């Protein structure tokens, strides 16, 4: 057994919350800058230029990229040979979020009850997903998720006969409905298969994948490419003001499913697609 | 077209703005988002006094991040406007002239904009660091207990926005989708 102390987890999560909100990952940033070169709409190009400038200001002047610093979604991949010492793991994760949002001057956007809606004032609790894997390492991913785009996400329980066409229609419908609300250019995370909740989780995980990394299955990679072209043909454009850059990327994750079903979840993320991963 | 306007808004100037205009705003604007709207709405329904005079003024749908020492405000971009749709027609009927947010508005809001010759502006979503640079002062003036959702009085200089719905009801989002 390898021992990992919760103090280490707290410290890392704290730093990752801050890092994610001030600096995008290389792939997302490159996509935004490349889109600027390729955009044909005048207003769209102007907006992409400003998004690039925004990223420069964020890292230079220590201002969060976006004021919606999100709900902290945390993925833990825990090796079977890891023993966690110290406090309760869930409390440790939330303590890391608490410290990160406090020390990082990040916005506290969480309310304690969906109806009573009292702000918890420290951005906790986060949404935590645990996975037990082989090995003696602990992989942590922190992904602060903004709700302008989260609110535009959807789930469809399609029929097997709907097939690929059904999935394409569902994605295009979702992107159209999202329109300007999700702060385009967007990144589209799609989960296909599994059960109702599994495909939603797959969609969220799809948003974490590097935009330069194609899916390893050919037919899924082709579907990603086809969807990206079709989404950009909608010409919603940067900010919703028209143009060829509606999405920067489409990532799909799949899972086996039931003979009677074809669940599809579409998790929309804005261009501020934040995620940081560390292995300890 | 590029235009420069000042607050409090001049009704004539506002009625001349057209969907698609790129506008730079200078002057005082007020922030309010979900919870503050709910309170203002309830206050108006009860016949009470709003915490600031909305007549010919402008609301920015914003909940900023906390500022660091030496900064006027933290990250300060727009939030999605449609969540305020329920409250907006009443505010417009009471004299509110402009709103800054992002995303679509419903038919009732568009009607109220036309009726009151108001304007709906959009600021760039996800550019909160850049937009914060245009805010020169910030002060919480009401609903302090709401934290980031409190009402702030901001002084902005050449704050960049785009007219999405003008006083005639023209809607830029619709126009761009029809033109392709
Ligand atoms: S959708 Fe994204 S970019 Fe837009 S306000 Fe929310 S977090 Fe920021």
Coordinates of C-alpha atoms in Angstrom, one line a residue, chain A residues 17-252:
Chain A
X17 CA -8.9 25.4 -8.5
X18 CA -6.8 28.6 -8.8
X19 CA -4.7 27.4 -11.8
X20 CA -7.8 26.3 -13.8
X21 CA -9.5 29.7 -13.4
X22 CA -6.5 31.9 -14.4
X23 CA -5.0 29.8 -17.3
X24 CA -6.7 27.7 -19.9
X25 CA -5.0 24.4 -21.0
X26 CA -2.8 24.8 -24.0
X27 CA -5.1 23.0 -26.5
X28 CA -8.1 25.2 -25.7
X29 CA -6.1 28.4 -25.8
X30 CA -4.5 27.4 -29.2
X31 CA -7.9 26.6 -30.6
X32 CA -9.2 30.1 -29.7
X33 CA -6.1 31.7 -31.3
X34 CA -6.3 29.6 -34.4
X35 CA -10.0 30.3 -34.8
X36 CA -9.2 34.0 -34.9
X37 CA -7.0 33.4 -38.0
X38 CA -9.7 31.5 -39.7
X39 CA -12.9 33.5 -38.8
X40 CA -14.6 35.1 -41.8
X41 CA -17.1 37.3 -40.0
X42 CA -15.9 40.8 -39.0
X43 CA -17.6 40.9 -35.6
X44 CA -16.8 37.2 -35.0
X45 CA -13.1 37.9 -35.6
X46 CA -13.2 40.9 -33.4
X47 CA -14.7 38.9 -30.5
X48 CA -12.1 36.0 -30.9
X49 CA -9.4 38.6 -30.8
X50 CA -10.9 40.0 -27.6
X51 CA -11.1 36.5 -26.1
X52 CA -7.4 36.1 -26.8
X53 CA -6.7 39.4 -25.2
X54 CA -8.8 38.4 -22.2
X55 CA -6.6 35.3 -21.7
X56 CA -3.5 37.5 -21.7
X57 CA -5.0 40.0 -19.2
X58 CA -6.1 37.1 -17.0
X59 CA -2.7 35.6 -16.6
X60 CA -0.8 38.9 -16.5
X61 CA -3.0 40.8 -14.1
X62 CA -4.3 37.8 -12.0
X63 CA -7.9 38.3 -12.9
X64 CA -10.0 35.1 -13.4
X65 CA -10.7 34.4 -17.1
X66 CA -14.4 34.6 -16.4
X67 CA -16.4 35.9 -13.4
X68 CA -18.3 32.6 -13.3
X69 CA -15.6 30.6 -11.7
X70 CA -17.9 27.7 -11.7
X71 CA -19.1 24.8 -9.6
X72 CA -16.0 22.7 -8.9
X73 CA -16.3 19.3 -10.5
X74 CA -13.6 16.9 -9.1
X75 CA -12.7 13.5 -10.5
X76 CA -10.6 11.2 -8.4
X77 CA -9.1 8.1 -9.9
X78 CA -7.9 6.2 -6.8
X79 CA -5.4 3.3 -7.3
X80 CA -6.4 0.2 -5.5
X81 CA -3.1 0.2 -3.8
X82 CA -3.5 3.6 -2.3
X83 CA -4.3 4.1 1.3
X84 CA -5.7 7.5 2.2
X85 CA -4.7 8.8 5.6
X86 CA -5.9 11.9 7.5
X87 CA -9.4 13.2 7.3
X88 CA -12.5 12.0 5.5
X89 CA -11.7 12.1 1.7
X90 CA -14.9 14.0 0.7
X91 CA -14.2 16.6 3.4
X92 CA -10.7 16.9 2.2
X93 CA -11.8 17.6 -1.4
X94 CA -14.2 20.2 -0.2
X95 CA -11.5 21.8 2.0
X96 CA -9.3 22.1 -1.0
X97 CA -12.1 23.8 -2.9
X98 CA -12.8 26.1 0.0
X99 CA -9.2 27.2 0.3
X100 CA -8.8 27.5 -3.5
X101 CA -11.8 29.7 -4.0
X102 CA -10.9 31.8 -0.9
X103 CA -7.2 32.3 -1.7
X104 CA -7.7 32.5 -5.4
X105 CA -10.2 35.4 -5.2
X106 CA -12.7 33.2 -7.0
X107 CA -16.5 33.7 -7.0
X108 CA -18.6 31.8 -4.5
X109 CA -21.5 30.6 -6.7
X110 CA -23.0 27.6 -4.7
X111 CA -26.3 27.7 -2.9
X112 CA -27.0 25.1 -0.2
X113 CA -30.4 24.1 -1.3
X114 CA -31.9 24.3 -4.8
X115 CA -35.1 26.0 -3.4
X116 CA -33.9 27.9 -0.4
X117 CA -30.8 29.1 -2.3
X118 CA -28.6 30.4 0.5
X119 CA -25.0 31.0 -0.7
X120 CA -22.6 28.7 1.1
X121 CA -20.0 31.5 0.8
X122 CA -17.1 29.2 0.1
X123 CA -18.1 27.5 -3.1
X124 CA -18.5 24.1 -1.5
X125 CA -19.6 21.5 -1.9
X126 CA -18.1 20.4 -5.2
X127 CA -19.4 17.6 -7.3
X128 CA -17.1 14.7 -6.7
X129 CA -16.7 11.6 -8.9
X130 CA -14.7 8.6 -7.5
X131 CA -13.3 5.9 -9.6
X132 CA -11.3 2.9 -8.4
X133 CA -8.5 1.9 -10.8
X134 CA -5.4 -0.3 -10.7
X135 CA -2.1 0.9 -9.3
X136 CA -0.8 3.0 -6.5
X137 CA -1.4 6.5 -7.7
X138 CA -4.1 9.1 -7.2
X139 CA -5.1 11.1 -10.2
X140 CA -7.1 14.3 -9.5
X141 CA -8.9 16.4 -12.1
X142 CA -10.5 19.7 -11.1
X143 CA -12.9 21.2 -13.6
X144 CA -14.7 24.4 -12.6
X145 CA -17.9 24.4 -14.7
X146 CA -19.7 27.6 -15.6
X147 CA -23.5 27.4 -15.6
X148 CA -24.2 29.6 -18.6
X149 CA -23.2 26.7 -20.7
X150 CA -24.2 23.9 -18.2
X151 CA -27.8 25.2 -18.4
X152 CA -27.9 24.6 -22.1
X153 CA -26.9 20.9 -21.8
X154 CA -29.4 18.2 -22.6
X155 CA -30.0 14.5 -22.4
X156 CA -32.0 12.3 -24.9
X157 CA -33.1 8.7 -24.5
X158 CA -33.1 7.8 -28.2
X159 CA -34.2 4.5 -29.7
X160 CA -31.7 2.1 -31.3
X161 CA -33.4 2.7 -34.6
X162 CA -32.6 6.5 -34.4
X163 CA -28.9 5.6 -34.9
X164 CA -26.3 8.0 -35.9
X165 CA -28.8 10.3 -37.6
X166 CA -30.7 10.6 -34.3
X167 CA -27.6 11.5 -32.5
X168 CA -26.6 14.1 -35.0
X169 CA -30.0 15.7 -34.8
X170 CA -30.0 15.7 -31.1
X171 CA -26.6 17.4 -31.0
X172 CA -27.6 20.1 -33.6
X173 CA -30.8 20.8 -31.8
X174 CA -29.0 21.3 -28.5
X175 CA -26.4 23.6 -30.0
X176 CA -29.1 25.6 -31.8
X177 CA -31.1 26.0 -28.6
X178 CA -27.9 27.0 -26.7
X179 CA -27.2 29.6 -29.4
X180 CA -25.6 32.7 -27.8
X181 CA -26.4 31.8 -24.2
X182 CA -23.6 29.3 -23.8
X183 CA -20.9 31.9 -24.7
X184 CA -19.8 30.5 -28.1
X185 CA -17.4 29.3 -29.3
X186 CA -18.3 26.2 -27.4
X187 CA -16.9 22.8 -26.8
X188 CA -19.3 20.0 -27.1
X189 CA -18.9 16.9 -24.8
X190 CA -21.1 14.0 -25.8
X191 CA -21.7 10.8 -23.9
X192 CA -23.4 8.0 -25.9
X193 CA -24.5 4.6 -24.4
X194 CA -24.6 3.3 -20.9
X195 CA -27.7 4.3 -18.8
X196 CA -29.3 7.6 -18.1
X197 CA -26.7 8.8 -15.6
X198 CA -23.8 7.1 -17.2
X199 CA -24.1 9.0 -20.5
X200 CA -24.3 12.3 -18.6
X201 CA -21.1 11.5 -16.8
X202 CA -19.4 10.4 -20.1
X203 CA -20.4 13.7 -21.6
X204 CA -18.8 15.6 -18.8
X205 CA -15.6 13.4 -19.1
X206 CA -15.6 14.1 -22.9
X207 CA -15.0 17.8 -22.1
X208 CA -11.8 16.9 -20.3
X209 CA -10.1 15.3 -23.3
X210 CA -7.4 17.2 -25.1
X211 CA -8.9 18.8 -28.2
X212 CA -6.0 17.6 -30.3
X213 CA -6.5 14.1 -29.3
X214 CA -8.8 12.2 -31.6
X215 CA -11.0 9.3 -30.4
X216 CA -9.3 6.0 -30.9
X217 CA -12.2 4.3 -32.6
X218 CA -12.5 5.2 -36.2
X219 CA -16.3 5.5 -36.4
X220 CA -16.4 7.7 -33.4
X221 CA -13.6 9.9 -34.6
X222 CA -15.5 10.3 -37.9
X223 CA -18.7 11.3 -36.0
X224 CA -16.8 13.9 -34.0
X225 CA -15.4 15.4 -37.2
X226 CA -18.8 15.3 -39.0
X227 CA -20.5 16.9 -36.0
X228 CA -17.9 19.7 -35.8
X229 CA -18.4 20.6 -39.5
X230 CA -22.2 20.5 -39.1
X231 CA -22.2 22.6 -35.9
X232 CA -20.0 25.2 -37.6
X233 CA -22.3 25.3 -40.6
X234 CA -25.0 26.6 -38.2
X235 CA -23.0 29.9 -38.3
X236 CA -24.0 30.9 -34.7
X237 CA -20.4 32.2 -34.5
X238 CA -18.4 33.8 -31.7
X239 CA -20.8 35.4 -29.2
X240 CA -23.7 34.3 -31.3
X241 CA -23.0 37.2 -33.8
X242 CA -22.5 35.0 -36.8
X243 CA -19.4 33.3 -38.2
X244 CA -17.7 30.0 -38.8
X245 CA -16.5 29.4 -35.3
X246 CA -19.4 28.1 -33.3
X247 CA -17.6 25.1 -31.8
X248 CA -13.9 24.7 -31.1
X249 CA -14.2 20.9 -30.7
X250 CA -16.5 18.0 -30.3
X251 CA -15.4 15.1 -28.1
X252 CA -17.4 11.9 -27.7

